[in-house]
Amino acid sequence: MQEKIELSAIVPEHLFGKRLDQGLAEMFPDYSRSRIKEWITAGQVSVDGVVVDKPREKINGGEVIDVVTFFEKLQRHQAEDIDLNVIYEDEFILVIDKPAGLVVHPGAGNSQGTVLNALLAHAPEIDLVPRAGIVHRLDKDTTGLMVVAKTIAAQTHLVEQLQAREISREYEAVVCGTMVAGGTVDAPIGRHATKRTSMAVRETGKPATTHYRVKEKFRAHTYLRLKLESGRTHQIRVHMSHLTYPLVGDPLYGGRPRPPKAASAEFIELLRGFRRQALHAVQLELTHPITGEWLSWKSPLPADFVELLAAMRADNKLHFNG
């Protein structure tokens, strides 16, 4: 099913000499520059009644611009009554606290039971927004905060903030090994050369920067606070593995159980039973895409993460203070 978009406006005089795509981006700020360029090249934009299909065409001011375009609605994805932990919602955005085990977007082997399916049931109007308003993702077994756009305008401005690195995303993680101090990993990430479901640090990859600081040290593990500048697939997991400090429980990047010497049977069993990456999106901050208000949310650590930290503190106490 297609949704029709019709726009009409007079070019302001101050846009004299601007390219058509630049002028339209200013006149219709709810839509991205790339989308506007697609409209023009597809012959969906007319200037004073004449179709113009060249984005570089100059405008003078005073012309009448008409846009008639269509986009495909998400008819292949079904709304499903899946509980979402919504911690903030207004008419433009919502913020959810995602549990472990929930895939964000349908894909191979996950056509149902995803965050997207749940969003379509929770806010049916989100069907009009590309990708149901999802502007950034969390891995299936990563927990924590995600923002979702409920309108095209909100999505456009959130994507712009993400690309400009103006959205602050902080995480907490437990890694294997004892780190001496915090630091920054600035290493490009791309698809692994042979393992197609994995990512890796590669010279040909996209730029990726992760800042991290030590919150707490244990005998064989470290509790970290991390902040992303970019948002590449599996970024924290790949960067920490690259440093040889993979996340506890990470099935892809080497976070196998590494209990310290003389660890209790209970502690060893807990480590072996922690079968997901110990990673939680703990804080999200952004400028509201419509009102301009600065917003901030925090998410408490999930129960399994809390239990993991408690066991590590107990192990520390037993061997250092016992």
CSV table of C-alpha atoms in Angstrom, one decimal:
chain,number,residue,atom,x,y,z
A,1,MET,CA,0.0,0.0,0.0
A,2,GLN,CA,1.3,3.5,-0.9
A,3,GLU,CA,0.9,6.7,1.1
A,4,LYS,CA,0.5,9.9,-0.9
A,5,ILE,CA,2.5,13.1,0.1
A,6,GLU,CA,1.5,16.4,-1.4
A,7,LEU,CA,3.4,19.6,-0.6
A,8,SER,CA,3.1,23.1,-2.1
A,9,ALA,CA,4.9,26.4,-1.2
A,10,ILE,CA,6.3,29.6,-2.7
A,11,VAL,CA,10.1,30.0,-2.8
A,12,PRO,CA,11.2,32.7,-0.3
A,13,GLU,CA,13.2,35.6,-1.9
A,14,HIS,CA,16.2,34.9,0.3
A,15,LEU,CA,16.8,31.6,-1.5
A,16,PHE,CA,17.7,33.4,-4.7
A,17,GLY,CA,20.5,31.6,-6.4
A,18,LYS,CA,20.3,28.4,-4.3
A,19,ARG,CA,20.1,24.9,-5.8
A,20,LEU,CA,16.7,23.4,-6.0
A,21,ASP,CA,17.5,20.6,-3.5
A,22,GLN,CA,19.0,23.0,-1.1
A,23,GLY,CA,16.0,25.3,-1.3
A,24,LEU,CA,13.5,22.5,-0.8
A,25,ALA,CA,15.5,21.2,2.2
A,26,GLU,CA,15.0,24.6,3.9
A,27,MET,CA,11.4,25.0,2.7
A,28,PHE,CA,10.4,21.4,3.8
A,29,PRO,CA,12.6,20.8,6.9
A,30,ASP,CA,10.5,17.7,7.9
A,31,TYR,CA,12.1,15.7,5.1
A,32,SER,CA,15.8,14.8,4.7
A,33,ARG,CA,18.0,16.2,1.9
A,34,SER,CA,18.5,12.7,0.4
A,35,ARG,CA,14.7,12.1,0.3
A,36,ILE,CA,14.2,15.5,-1.4
A,37,LYS,CA,16.9,14.7,-4.0
A,38,GLU,CA,15.1,11.4,-4.7
A,39,TRP,CA,11.8,13.3,-5.3
A,40,ILE,CA,13.5,15.7,-7.8
A,41,THR,CA,15.3,13.0,-9.8
A,42,ALA,CA,12.1,10.9,-9.9
A,43,GLY,CA,10.3,13.8,-11.6
A,44,GLN,CA,8.0,14.4,-8.6
A,45,VAL,CA,8.8,18.1,-8.2
A,46,SER,CA,7.5,20.9,-10.4
A,47,VAL,CA,8.5,24.6,-10.4
A,48,ASP,CA,5.7,26.9,-11.7
A,49,GLY,CA,4.0,23.9,-13.1
A,50,VAL,CA,7.0,22.5,-15.0
A,51,VAL,CA,8.6,19.3,-13.8
A,52,VAL,CA,12.3,19.8,-12.9
A,53,ASP,CA,14.4,16.6,-12.4
A,54,LYS,CA,17.8,18.2,-11.8
A,55,PRO,CA,18.7,18.9,-8.1
A,56,ARG,CA,21.3,21.5,-9.1
A,57,GLU,CA,18.8,23.6,-11.0
A,58,LYS,CA,18.9,27.2,-9.6
A,59,ILE,CA,15.9,29.0,-8.1
A,60,ASN,CA,15.2,32.7,-8.0
A,61,GLY,CA,12.6,33.2,-5.3
A,62,GLY,CA,8.8,33.6,-5.9
A,63,GLU,CA,8.4,30.3,-7.8
A,64,VAL,CA,5.6,27.9,-6.8
A,65,ILE,CA,6.9,24.5,-5.8
A,66,ASP,CA,4.6,21.5,-5.9
A,67,VAL,CA,5.6,18.0,-4.7
A,68,VAL,CA,3.5,14.9,-5.3
A,69,THR,CA,5.2,11.7,-4.2
A,70,PHE,CA,4.4,8.3,-2.6
A,71,PHE,CA,6.1,5.9,-0.2
A,72,GLU,CA,5.5,2.3,0.6
A,73,LYS,CA,3.7,1.6,3.9
A,74,LEU,CA,5.0,-1.3,6.0
A,75,GLN,CA,2.5,-3.8,4.8
A,76,ARG,CA,4.8,-6.9,5.2
A,77,HIS,CA,5.1,-6.4,9.0
A,78,GLN,CA,2.2,-7.3,11.3
A,79,ALA,CA,1.2,-5.5,14.5
A,80,GLU,CA,1.7,-7.8,17.5
A,81,ASP,CA,0.5,-7.4,21.0
A,82,ILE,CA,3.9,-7.5,22.7
A,83,ASP,CA,4.6,-5.7,26.0
A,84,LEU,CA,6.9,-2.7,25.6
A,85,ASN,CA,8.3,-0.9,28.6
A,86,VAL,CA,7.6,2.6,27.5
A,87,ILE,CA,9.3,5.1,29.8
A,88,TYR,CA,8.4,8.3,27.8
A,89,GLU,CA,5.9,9.1,25.1
A,90,ASP,CA,4.4,12.1,23.4
A,91,GLU,CA,2.8,12.7,20.0
A,92,PHE,CA,6.2,12.8,18.3
A,93,ILE,CA,8.6,10.3,20.0
A,94,LEU,CA,8.7,7.4,22.5
A,95,VAL,CA,11.5,5.9,24.5
A,96,ILE,CA,11.5,2.2,25.4
A,97,ASP,CA,13.6,0.2,27.8
A,98,LYS,CA,14.3,-3.0,25.8
A,99,PRO,CA,14.7,-6.4,27.5
A,100,ALA,CA,17.2,-9.0,26.5
A,101,GLY,CA,16.1,-11.5,23.9
A,102,LEU,CA,14.0,-9.0,21.9
A,103,VAL,CA,15.1,-8.3,18.3
A,104,VAL,CA,14.5,-4.7,17.2
A,105,HIS,CA,13.8,-5.2,13.5
A,106,PRO,CA,12.5,-8.2,11.5
A,107,GLY,CA,15.1,-10.0,9.5
A,108,ALA,CA,16.1,-13.5,8.4
A,109,GLY,CA,14.7,-15.9,10.9
A,110,ASN,CA,13.0,-13.1,12.9
A,111,SER,CA,9.9,-12.1,10.9
A,112,GLN,CA,7.8,-11.7,14.0
A,113,GLY,CA,8.1,-11.0,17.7
A,114,THR,CA,10.2,-7.9,17.2
A,115,VAL,CA,10.2,-4.4,18.6
A,116,LEU,CA,8.9,-3.1,15.3
A,117,ASN,CA,5.9,-5.5,15.4
A,118,ALA,CA,5.2,-4.3,19.0
A,119,LEU,CA,5.5,-0.7,17.9
A,120,LEU,CA,2.9,-1.2,15.1
A,121,ALA,CA,0.4,-2.4,17.8
A,122,HIS,CA,1.3,0.2,20.4
A,123,ALA,CA,1.1,3.2,18.0
A,124,PRO,CA,-0.6,2.2,14.7
A,125,GLU,CA,0.2,5.7,13.2
A,126,ILE,CA,3.9,4.8,13.2
A,127,ASP,CA,3.1,2.6,10.2
A,128,LEU,CA,3.4,5.9,8.1
A,129,VAL,CA,7.0,6.4,9.2
A,130,PRO,CA,9.8,4.5,7.4
A,131,ARG,CA,11.1,1.6,9.4
A,132,ALA,CA,8.3,2.3,11.9
A,133,GLY,CA,10.3,5.2,13.3
A,134,ILE,CA,13.3,3.1,14.4
A,135,VAL,CA,16.4,5.4,14.1
A,136,HIS,CA,18.9,3.3,16.0
A,137,ARG,CA,19.1,-0.3,17.2
A,138,LEU,CA,20.2,-2.4,20.1
A,139,ASP,CA,21.4,-6.0,19.6
A,140,LYS,CA,19.0,-8.7,20.5
A,141,ASP,CA,20.5,-9.5,23.9
A,142,THR,CA,21.6,-5.9,24.7
A,143,THR,CA,19.2,-4.2,27.2
A,144,GLY,CA,18.3,-0.6,27.7
A,145,LEU,CA,17.1,2.6,26.2
A,146,MET,CA,16.0,3.3,22.6
A,147,VAL,CA,14.3,6.3,21.1
A,148,VAL,CA,11.6,5.9,18.3
A,149,ALA,CA,10.1,8.5,16.1
A,150,LYS,CA,6.3,8.6,15.7
A,151,THR,CA,6.3,11.1,12.8
A,152,ILE,CA,8.4,11.6,9.6
A,153,ALA,CA,9.4,15.0,10.9
A,154,ALA,CA,10.6,13.6,14.2
A,155,GLN,CA,12.5,10.8,12.4
A,156,THR,CA,14.2,13.3,10.0
A,157,HIS,CA,15.5,15.5,12.9
A,158,LEU,CA,16.5,12.5,15.1
A,159,VAL,CA,18.5,11.0,12.2
A,160,GLU,CA,20.2,14.4,11.7
A,161,GLN,CA,21.1,14.5,15.4
A,162,LEU,CA,22.5,11.0,15.2
A,163,GLN,CA,24.6,11.8,12.2
A,164,ALA,CA,25.9,15.0,13.9
A,165,ARG,CA,26.7,13.0,17.0
A,166,GLU,CA,24.4,15.2,19.1
A,167,ILE,CA,22.5,12.3,20.7
A,168,SER,CA,24.3,11.0,23.9
A,169,ARG,CA,24.2,7.3,24.4
A,170,GLU,CA,25.9,5.7,27.4
A,171,TYR,CA,26.3,2.1,28.3
A,172,GLU,CA,27.5,-0.1,31.1
A,173,ALA,CA,29.3,-3.4,30.5
A,174,VAL,CA,31.3,-6.1,32.3
A,175,VAL,CA,34.3,-7.3,30.4
A,176,CYS,CA,36.7,-10.2,30.8
A,177,GLY,CA,40.1,-9.2,32.2
A,178,THR,CA,41.2,-6.4,34.6
A,179,MET,CA,41.7,-3.1,32.9
A,180,VAL,CA,44.1,-0.6,34.4
A,181,ALA,CA,42.4,2.6,33.2
A,182,GLY,CA,39.8,4.0,30.9
A,183,GLY,CA,40.5,5.3,27.4
A,184,THR,CA,39.2,5.7,23.8
A,185,VAL,CA,39.1,3.2,21.0
A,186,ASP,CA,39.1,5.0,17.6
A,187,ALA,CA,39.1,2.1,15.1
A,188,PRO,CA,37.0,1.6,11.9
A,189,ILE,CA,34.5,-1.2,11.9
A,190,GLY,CA,33.3,-3.3,8.9
A,191,ARG,CA,31.9,-6.7,8.0
A,192,HIS,CA,34.3,-9.6,9.1
A,193,ALA,CA,36.2,-11.0,6.1
A,194,THR,CA,35.0,-14.5,6.6
A,195,LYS,CA,32.4,-14.6,9.3
A,196,ARG,CA,29.5,-12.8,7.6
A,197,THR,CA,27.4,-12.5,10.8
A,198,SER,CA,30.2,-10.8,12.6
A,199,MET,CA,31.9,-7.3,12.5
A,200,ALA,CA,35.5,-6.6,12.9
A,201,VAL,CA,38.0,-3.7,13.2
A,202,ARG,CA,39.1,-3.2,9.5
A,203,GLU,CA,40.9,-0.4,7.7
A,204,THR,CA,38.2,-0.4,5.1
A,205,GLY,CA,35.4,-0.1,7.7
A,206,LYS,CA,33.4,3.0,8.8
A,207,PRO,CA,34.8,5.3,11.4
A,208,ALA,CA,33.9,4.3,15.0
A,209,THR,CA,34.9,5.8,18.3
A,210,THR,CA,34.1,4.5,21.8
A,211,HIS,CA,35.1,6.1,25.1
A,212,TYR,CA,35.2,4.0,28.2
A,213,ARG,CA,36.1,4.5,31.9
A,214,VAL,CA,36.5,2.0,34.7
A,215,LYS,CA,33.8,1.9,37.3
A,216,GLU,CA,34.9,-1.1,39.3
A,217,LYS,CA,37.7,-3.7,39.1
A,218,PHE,CA,37.3,-7.4,40.1
A,219,ARG,CA,39.8,-10.2,40.2
A,220,ALA,CA,39.3,-11.2,36.6
A,221,HIS,CA,36.8,-8.7,35.2
A,222,THR,CA,36.1,-5.0,34.9
A,223,TYR,CA,32.9,-3.0,35.2
A,224,LEU,CA,32.8,-0.2,32.6
A,225,ARG,CA,30.9,2.9,31.6
A,226,LEU,CA,31.0,3.6,27.9
A,227,LYS,CA,29.9,6.4,25.5
A,228,LEU,CA,29.5,6.1,21.8
A,229,GLU,CA,30.4,8.8,19.3
A,230,SER,CA,29.4,6.7,16.3
A,231,GLY,CA,26.9,3.8,16.2
A,232,ARG,CA,28.2,1.0,14.2
A,233,THR,CA,26.8,-2.6,14.4
A,234,HIS,CA,28.1,-4.4,17.5
A,235,GLN,CA,30.5,-1.4,18.1
A,236,ILE,CA,31.1,-1.8,21.8
A,237,ARG,CA,31.4,-5.6,21.5
A,238,VAL,CA,33.9,-5.3,18.6
A,239,HIS,CA,36.0,-2.6,20.2
A,240,MET,CA,36.3,-4.3,23.6
A,241,SER,CA,37.2,-7.6,21.9
A,242,HIS,CA,39.8,-5.7,19.8
A,243,LEU,CA,41.4,-4.5,23.1
A,244,THR,CA,41.4,-8.2,24.2
A,245,TYR,CA,38.7,-7.4,26.9
A,246,PRO,CA,35.6,-9.0,25.4
A,247,LEU,CA,32.2,-8.6,27.1
A,248,VAL,CA,31.2,-11.3,29.6
A,249,GLY,CA,28.8,-13.8,27.9
A,250,ASP,CA,29.4,-12.4,24.4
A,251,PRO,CA,28.7,-15.4,22.1
A,252,LEU,CA,30.2,-13.8,19.0
A,253,TYR,CA,33.3,-12.0,20.2
A,254,GLY,CA,35.0,-14.4,22.6
A,255,GLY,CA,33.4,-13.6,26.0
A,256,ARG,CA,33.6,-17.2,27.2
A,257,PRO,CA,33.6,-17.8,31.0
A,258,ARG,CA,36.9,-16.9,32.5
A,259,PRO,CA,36.6,-17.4,36.3
A,260,PRO,CA,39.4,-16.3,38.5
A,261,LYS,CA,41.6,-18.8,40.4
A,262,ALA,CA,39.9,-20.5,43.3
A,263,ALA,CA,36.5,-19.1,42.4
A,264,SER,CA,33.6,-20.7,44.2
A,265,ALA,CA,31.4,-23.3,42.4
A,266,GLU,CA,28.5,-20.9,42.6
A,267,PHE,CA,30.4,-18.1,40.9
A,268,ILE,CA,31.7,-20.4,38.1
A,269,GLU,CA,28.2,-21.7,37.5
A,270,LEU,CA,26.8,-18.1,37.3
A,271,LEU,CA,29.5,-17.1,34.8
A,272,ARG,CA,28.7,-20.1,32.6
A,273,GLY,CA,25.0,-19.5,32.9
A,274,PHE,CA,25.3,-15.8,31.7
A,275,ARG,CA,24.6,-16.4,28.1
A,276,ARG,CA,24.3,-12.9,26.7
A,277,GLN,CA,26.7,-10.0,26.3
A,278,ALA,CA,26.8,-8.1,29.6
A,279,LEU,CA,25.8,-4.8,28.0
A,280,HIS,CA,23.1,-2.3,29.0
A,281,ALA,CA,22.1,1.1,27.4
A,282,VAL,CA,21.9,3.0,30.7
A,283,GLN,CA,21.5,6.6,29.6
A,284,LEU,CA,20.0,8.5,26.6
A,285,GLU,CA,20.1,12.2,26.1
A,286,LEU,CA,18.9,14.2,23.1
A,287,THR,CA,17.2,17.4,21.9
A,288,HIS,CA,13.5,16.8,21.3
A,289,PRO,CA,13.1,16.8,17.5
A,290,ILE,CA,10.1,19.1,17.5
A,291,THR,CA,10.1,21.2,20.7
A,292,GLY,CA,13.9,21.6,21.0
A,293,GLU,CA,13.8,20.7,24.7
A,294,TRP,CA,16.9,18.8,26.0
A,295,LEU,CA,15.7,15.4,27.4
A,296,SER,CA,17.5,12.8,29.5
A,297,TRP,CA,16.5,9.3,30.6
A,298,LYS,CA,18.2,6.6,32.7
A,299,SER,CA,17.5,2.9,32.9
A,300,PRO,CA,18.2,0.7,36.0
A,301,LEU,CA,20.4,-2.3,35.4
A,302,PRO,CA,18.5,-5.5,34.7
A,303,ALA,CA,18.3,-8.2,37.3
A,304,ASP,CA,20.8,-10.6,35.7
A,305,PHE,CA,23.4,-7.8,35.4
A,306,VAL,CA,22.8,-6.8,39.0
A,307,GLU,CA,23.3,-10.5,40.0
A,308,LEU,CA,26.5,-10.7,38.0
A,309,LEU,CA,28.0,-7.7,39.7
A,310,ALA,CA,27.0,-8.9,43.2
A,311,ALA,CA,28.7,-12.2,42.5
A,312,MET,CA,31.9,-10.5,41.4
A,313,ARG,CA,31.9,-8.2,44.5
A,314,ALA,CA,31.4,-11.3,46.7
A,315,ASP,CA,34.3,-13.0,45.0
A,316,ASN,CA,36.5,-9.9,45.6
A,317,LYS,CA,35.5,-9.7,49.2
A,318,LEU,CA,36.2,-13.4,49.8
A,319,HIS,CA,39.7,-13.3,48.3
A,320,PHE,CA,40.9,-9.8,49.2
A,321,ASN,CA,39.2,-9.2,52.6
A,322,GLY,CA,38.5,-12.8,53.7
